[in-house]
Amino acid sequence: MKETQRCSIIGFGRFGQLLASILRQEFSVMVHDVREDRRVAQEIGVDFVSFERACQAPTIFLCVPISALEPVLQRAKLHLRPGSLVMDTCSVKVYPAQVMQCQLPETVEALATHPLFGPDSAKHGLHGLRIVFCPLRVSDERLEFWRAFWQRHGLIIIEKTPDEHDRLAAYSQGITHLVGRVLGELDLHLGEISTRGFEDILGVIEQTNHDTWELFHDLQHYNPYTRQMRDELVRAFNTIMANLDPEENPEENEENNEGKRQK
């Protein structure tokens, strides 16, 4: 199979622009966004088109916010061609997988993906970065085509079920963004005696706070395992605080010690 004709990207934000710059090396790329940013499309070398035309490409990448995915699919399914492939790029996978399987016609193939990179992490290239595939309704031939495409660009392919992905993501990406946002509320800056570890912390703060609040909210809201992660994080924080001041928190400290003994 040769998917060298056209592909489209719906959602032309920071990640959509990065994806367009990658795909244009091998594809004729069409893009669409609610913001008509034709200037950026022209600079990258892709065509800004209507929503309807973007939906008629053989392969469609959805680079929209998680919360916008279902409304976009409800509208897109009226224009998709039989045999086309739809891929999402959301940072959670259970919810997008459910929505795609529910909304897309059976004649349309579906592959849930999570690129584990973005404009910041990919600024020095893609080699060694990773992307998660969660095959939903896609032929082996097509799956292999896109696996080979990303491998040519240096990516490592990880295949998971949507549930496996979200369990792992809650305690990696989810907790990273949460801690980064919490620390971002503090006025932290490099100083004369800053350590390398502190510089790394500032890097996490900068990276996570560079993303939109909408992305952070959706990461926490649409992953079914992030609530558990947040609860455990709060308990861990309280445990440390109680152990620092055991005389001020005798009851809580005793409960924490009892919990450790039971483990």
Tab-separated table of C-alpha atoms in Angstrom:
chain	number	residue	atom	x	y	z
A	1	MET	CA	0.000	0.000	0.000
A	2	LYS	CA	1.276	3.472	-0.868
A	3	GLU	CA	-0.156	6.257	1.248
A	4	THR	CA	1.934	8.831	-0.560
A	5	GLN	CA	-0.948	10.887	-1.938
A	6	ARG	CA	-2.435	13.129	0.706
A	7	CYS	CA	-3.073	13.329	4.391
A	8	SER	CA	-4.725	15.985	6.498
A	9	ILE	CA	-4.377	17.448	9.966
A	10	ILE	CA	-7.389	18.816	11.808
A	11	GLY	CA	-6.144	21.048	14.602
A	12	PHE	CA	-3.238	23.305	13.656
A	13	GLY	CA	-1.896	24.338	17.048
A	14	ARG	CA	1.682	23.825	18.230
A	15	PHE	CA	1.611	20.053	17.828
A	16	GLY	CA	-0.360	20.166	14.586
A	17	GLN	CA	2.258	22.489	13.135
A	18	LEU	CA	5.061	20.168	14.233
A	19	LEU	CA	3.278	17.173	12.710
A	20	ALA	CA	2.712	19.069	9.464
A	21	SER	CA	6.419	19.876	9.194
A	22	ILE	CA	7.215	16.159	9.565
A	23	LEU	CA	4.536	14.777	7.245
A	24	ARG	CA	5.210	17.241	4.432
A	25	GLN	CA	8.538	15.507	3.811
A	26	GLU	CA	6.651	12.550	2.299
A	27	PHE	CA	3.043	13.698	1.832
A	28	SER	CA	0.943	16.383	0.274
A	29	VAL	CA	-0.494	17.809	3.500
A	30	MET	CA	-3.748	19.667	4.090
A	31	VAL	CA	-4.494	21.365	7.413
A	32	HIS	CA	-7.545	22.894	9.041
A	33	ASP	CA	-8.152	24.791	12.255
A	34	VAL	CA	-10.919	26.963	13.667
A	35	ARG	CA	-8.317	29.734	13.543
A	36	GLU	CA	-7.510	30.444	9.916
A	37	ASP	CA	-3.743	30.589	10.303
A	38	ARG	CA	-2.953	30.462	6.606
A	39	ARG	CA	0.326	32.337	7.039
A	40	VAL	CA	1.866	29.606	9.215
A	41	ALA	CA	0.570	26.915	6.842
A	42	GLN	CA	2.235	28.690	3.949
A	43	GLU	CA	5.503	29.022	5.862
A	44	ILE	CA	5.530	25.283	6.618
A	45	GLY	CA	4.574	24.417	3.048
A	46	VAL	CA	1.130	22.877	3.536
A	47	ASP	CA	-2.338	23.786	2.282
A	48	PHE	CA	-4.933	25.350	4.575
A	49	VAL	CA	-8.319	23.926	3.528
A	50	SER	CA	-11.926	23.735	4.694
A	51	PHE	CA	-13.008	21.248	7.344
A	52	GLU	CA	-14.976	19.253	4.790
A	53	ARG	CA	-12.024	18.921	2.433
A	54	ALA	CA	-9.672	17.925	5.253
A	55	CYS	CA	-12.063	15.095	6.141
A	56	GLN	CA	-11.841	13.649	2.631
A	57	ALA	CA	-8.140	12.793	2.776
A	58	PRO	CA	-7.109	9.113	2.826
A	59	THR	CA	-5.488	9.644	6.238
A	60	ILE	CA	-6.675	12.167	8.819
A	61	PHE	CA	-4.774	13.155	11.951
A	62	LEU	CA	-6.831	14.718	14.729
A	63	CYS	CA	-4.685	17.149	16.733
A	64	VAL	CA	-7.506	18.751	18.677
A	65	PRO	CA	-7.918	19.095	22.466
A	66	ILE	CA	-9.218	15.966	24.178
A	67	SER	CA	-12.409	17.756	25.169
A	68	ALA	CA	-13.031	18.727	21.526
A	69	LEU	CA	-12.545	15.249	20.069
A	70	GLU	CA	-16.138	14.014	20.191
A	71	PRO	CA	-17.705	17.167	18.671
A	72	VAL	CA	-15.098	17.102	15.896
A	73	LEU	CA	-15.784	13.428	15.141
A	74	GLN	CA	-19.536	13.980	15.152
A	75	ARG	CA	-19.037	16.575	12.458
A	76	ALA	CA	-16.281	14.758	10.570
A	77	LYS	CA	-18.127	11.451	10.145
A	78	LEU	CA	-20.509	13.123	7.703
A	79	HIS	CA	-17.629	13.767	5.289
A	80	LEU	CA	-15.213	10.853	5.738
A	81	ARG	CA	-14.645	8.567	2.782
A	82	PRO	CA	-14.935	4.765	3.092
A	83	GLY	CA	-11.527	3.199	3.545
A	84	SER	CA	-9.951	6.264	5.107
A	85	LEU	CA	-7.914	6.096	8.306
A	86	VAL	CA	-8.444	8.388	11.298
A	87	MET	CA	-5.740	8.775	13.945
A	88	ASP	CA	-6.032	10.834	17.096
A	89	THR	CA	-2.991	12.229	18.912
A	90	CYS	CA	-4.493	12.720	22.376
A	91	SER	CA	-2.460	12.262	25.556
A	92	VAL	CA	-5.058	9.888	27.012
A	93	LYS	CA	-6.340	6.845	25.201
A	94	VAL	CA	-9.350	5.156	26.840
A	95	TYR	CA	-11.691	8.062	26.151
A	96	PRO	CA	-10.547	8.767	22.552
A	97	ALA	CA	-10.694	5.051	21.719
A	98	GLN	CA	-14.273	4.829	22.963
A	99	VAL	CA	-15.296	7.963	21.087
A	100	MET	CA	-13.687	6.906	17.805
A	101	GLN	CA	-15.213	3.438	17.912
A	102	CYS	CA	-18.606	4.936	18.675
A	103	GLN	CA	-18.594	7.835	16.216
A	104	LEU	CA	-16.670	6.578	13.191
A	105	PRO	CA	-18.489	4.586	10.500
A	106	GLU	CA	-17.464	0.930	10.262
A	107	THR	CA	-16.077	1.644	6.796
A	108	VAL	CA	-13.446	3.942	8.325
A	109	GLU	CA	-10.324	2.590	10.012
A	110	ALA	CA	-9.167	3.907	13.388
A	111	LEU	CA	-5.795	4.000	15.123
A	112	ALA	CA	-5.387	5.665	18.505
A	113	THR	CA	-1.932	7.153	19.013
A	114	HIS	CA	-0.054	9.172	21.599
A	115	PRO	CA	3.113	10.839	20.340
A	116	LEU	CA	5.356	11.062	23.414
A	117	PHE	CA	6.956	14.234	22.124
A	118	GLY	CA	6.023	17.779	21.268
A	119	PRO	CA	7.518	20.962	19.831
A	120	ASP	CA	9.819	21.400	22.836
A	121	SER	CA	11.172	17.850	23.113
A	122	ALA	CA	11.455	17.460	19.316
A	123	LYS	CA	13.343	20.696	18.661
A	124	HIS	CA	16.589	18.730	18.317
A	125	GLY	CA	15.031	15.945	16.228
A	126	LEU	CA	12.886	12.841	16.694
A	127	HIS	CA	15.585	10.201	17.076
A	128	GLY	CA	15.048	8.130	20.210
A	129	LEU	CA	11.659	9.648	21.011
A	130	ARG	CA	8.574	7.434	21.259
A	131	ILE	CA	5.015	7.092	20.048
A	132	VAL	CA	2.305	4.800	21.427
A	133	PHE	CA	0.020	2.870	19.072
A	134	CYS	CA	-3.333	1.542	20.282
A	135	PRO	CA	-4.796	-0.290	17.248
A	136	LEU	CA	-8.590	-0.134	17.230
A	137	ARG	CA	-9.844	-0.990	13.763
A	138	VAL	CA	-6.950	-0.939	11.337
A	139	SER	CA	-5.529	-3.430	8.841
A	140	ASP	CA	-2.157	-5.046	9.506
A	141	GLU	CA	-0.850	-3.572	6.250
A	142	ARG	CA	-1.798	-0.049	7.188
A	143	LEU	CA	-0.519	-0.426	10.725
A	144	GLU	CA	2.830	-1.595	9.384
A	145	PHE	CA	2.948	1.347	6.960
A	146	TRP	CA	2.702	3.887	9.760
A	147	ARG	CA	4.985	1.914	12.029
A	148	ALA	CA	7.639	1.976	9.310
A	149	PHE	CA	7.029	5.678	8.643
A	150	TRP	CA	7.736	6.707	12.215
A	151	GLN	CA	10.670	4.330	12.534
A	152	ARG	CA	12.261	5.986	9.498
A	153	HIS	CA	12.057	9.233	11.423
A	154	GLY	CA	13.801	7.708	14.421
A	155	LEU	CA	10.839	7.028	16.691
A	156	ILE	CA	10.443	3.988	18.925
A	157	ILE	CA	6.997	2.367	18.556
A	158	ILE	CA	5.244	1.147	21.703
A	159	GLU	CA	2.020	-0.841	21.308
A	160	LYS	CA	-0.450	-0.844	24.205
A	161	THR	CA	-4.155	-1.196	24.841
A	162	PRO	CA	-5.868	2.103	25.714
A	163	ASP	CA	-6.312	0.945	29.310
A	164	GLU	CA	-2.663	-0.071	29.661
A	165	HIS	CA	-1.633	3.299	28.284
A	166	ASP	CA	-3.741	5.340	30.683
A	167	ARG	CA	-2.636	3.350	33.735
A	168	LEU	CA	0.991	4.053	32.874
A	169	ALA	CA	0.413	7.646	31.741
A	170	ALA	CA	-1.292	8.655	34.985
A	171	TYR	CA	1.911	7.924	36.897
A	172	SER	CA	4.286	9.397	34.319
A	173	GLN	CA	2.906	12.221	32.204
A	174	GLY	CA	-0.005	12.884	34.553
A	175	ILE	CA	2.098	13.213	37.686
A	176	THR	CA	4.790	15.215	35.863
A	177	HIS	CA	2.302	17.823	34.678
A	178	LEU	CA	0.630	17.961	38.092
A	179	VAL	CA	3.882	18.497	39.987
A	180	GLY	CA	5.081	20.973	37.366
A	181	ARG	CA	1.904	23.026	37.720
A	182	VAL	CA	2.044	22.943	41.522
A	183	LEU	CA	5.672	24.068	41.598
A	184	GLY	CA	4.859	26.665	38.952
A	185	GLU	CA	2.735	28.425	41.563
A	186	LEU	CA	5.950	29.162	43.477
A	187	ASP	CA	8.325	31.964	42.516
A	188	LEU	CA	11.348	29.771	41.801
A	189	HIS	CA	14.440	31.061	39.980
A	190	LEU	CA	18.048	30.086	39.425
A	191	GLY	CA	20.459	31.493	41.975
A	192	GLU	CA	24.155	31.517	42.729
A	193	ILE	CA	23.939	28.315	44.762
A	194	SER	CA	21.404	26.460	42.598
A	195	THR	CA	22.176	22.776	42.155
A	196	ARG	CA	21.884	20.647	39.023
A	197	GLY	CA	18.854	18.936	40.550
A	198	PHE	CA	17.164	22.303	41.041
A	199	GLU	CA	17.900	23.208	37.423
A	200	ASP	CA	16.188	19.968	36.379
A	201	ILE	CA	13.150	20.915	38.474
A	202	LEU	CA	13.001	24.320	36.787
A	203	GLY	CA	13.106	22.517	33.442
A	204	VAL	CA	10.038	20.469	34.405
A	205	ILE	CA	8.236	23.638	35.515
A	206	GLU	CA	9.063	25.419	32.270
A	207	GLN	CA	8.057	22.511	30.050
A	208	THR	CA	4.760	21.717	31.769
A	209	ASN	CA	3.669	25.334	32.139
A	210	HIS	CA	4.457	26.002	28.487
A	211	ASP	CA	1.533	23.771	27.527
A	212	THR	CA	-1.993	25.150	27.678
A	213	TRP	CA	-4.143	24.933	30.784
A	214	GLU	CA	-6.683	23.114	28.608
A	215	LEU	CA	-4.194	20.311	27.955
A	216	PHE	CA	-3.347	20.036	31.657
A	217	HIS	CA	-7.026	19.965	32.635
A	218	ASP	CA	-7.881	17.351	30.020
A	219	LEU	CA	-4.925	15.157	31.036
A	220	GLN	CA	-6.247	15.087	34.583
A	221	HIS	CA	-9.950	14.923	33.731
A	222	TYR	CA	-10.107	12.322	30.934
A	223	ASN	CA	-7.620	9.774	32.243
A	224	PRO	CA	-9.579	7.371	34.507
A	225	TYR	CA	-6.500	6.745	36.676
A	226	THR	CA	-5.325	10.278	37.467
A	227	ARG	CA	-7.737	10.750	40.383
A	228	GLN	CA	-6.150	7.768	42.129
A	229	MET	CA	-2.701	9.189	41.351
A	230	ARG	CA	-3.609	12.576	42.832
A	231	ASP	CA	-5.040	10.976	45.973
A	232	GLU	CA	-1.878	8.923	46.453
A	233	LEU	CA	0.279	11.999	45.896
A	234	VAL	CA	-1.609	13.946	48.557
A	235	ARG	CA	-1.282	11.046	51.001
A	236	ALA	CA	2.438	10.797	50.290
A	237	PHE	CA	2.872	14.540	50.870
A	238	ASN	CA	0.959	14.351	54.134
A	239	THR	CA	3.061	11.392	55.249
A	240	ILE	CA	6.289	13.309	54.688
A	241	MET	CA	4.944	16.402	56.457
A	242	ALA	CA	3.797	14.322	59.426
A	243	ASN	CA	7.194	12.638	59.693
A	244	LEU	CA	8.938	16.010	59.611
A	245	ASP	CA	6.888	17.286	62.544
A	246	PRO	CA	5.783	14.171	64.477
A	247	GLU	CA	5.111	16.109	67.691
A	248	GLU	CA	2.678	18.424	65.905
A	249	ASN	CA	0.863	15.545	64.182
A	250	PRO	CA	1.020	12.606	66.610
A	251	GLU	CA	-2.235	10.964	65.500
A	252	GLU	CA	-1.549	11.282	61.789
A	253	ASN	CA	2.021	10.104	62.238
A	254	GLU	CA	0.851	7.024	64.141
A	255	GLU	CA	-1.642	6.219	61.365
A	256	ASN	CA	1.112	6.480	58.756
A	257	ASN	CA	3.445	4.253	60.760
A	258	GLU	CA	0.653	1.737	61.261
A	259	GLY	CA	0.067	1.692	57.520
A	260	LYS	CA	3.757	0.982	56.921
A	261	ARG	CA	3.721	-1.875	59.438
A	262	GLN	CA	0.717	-3.440	57.701
A	263	LYS	CA	2.541	-3.343	54.363
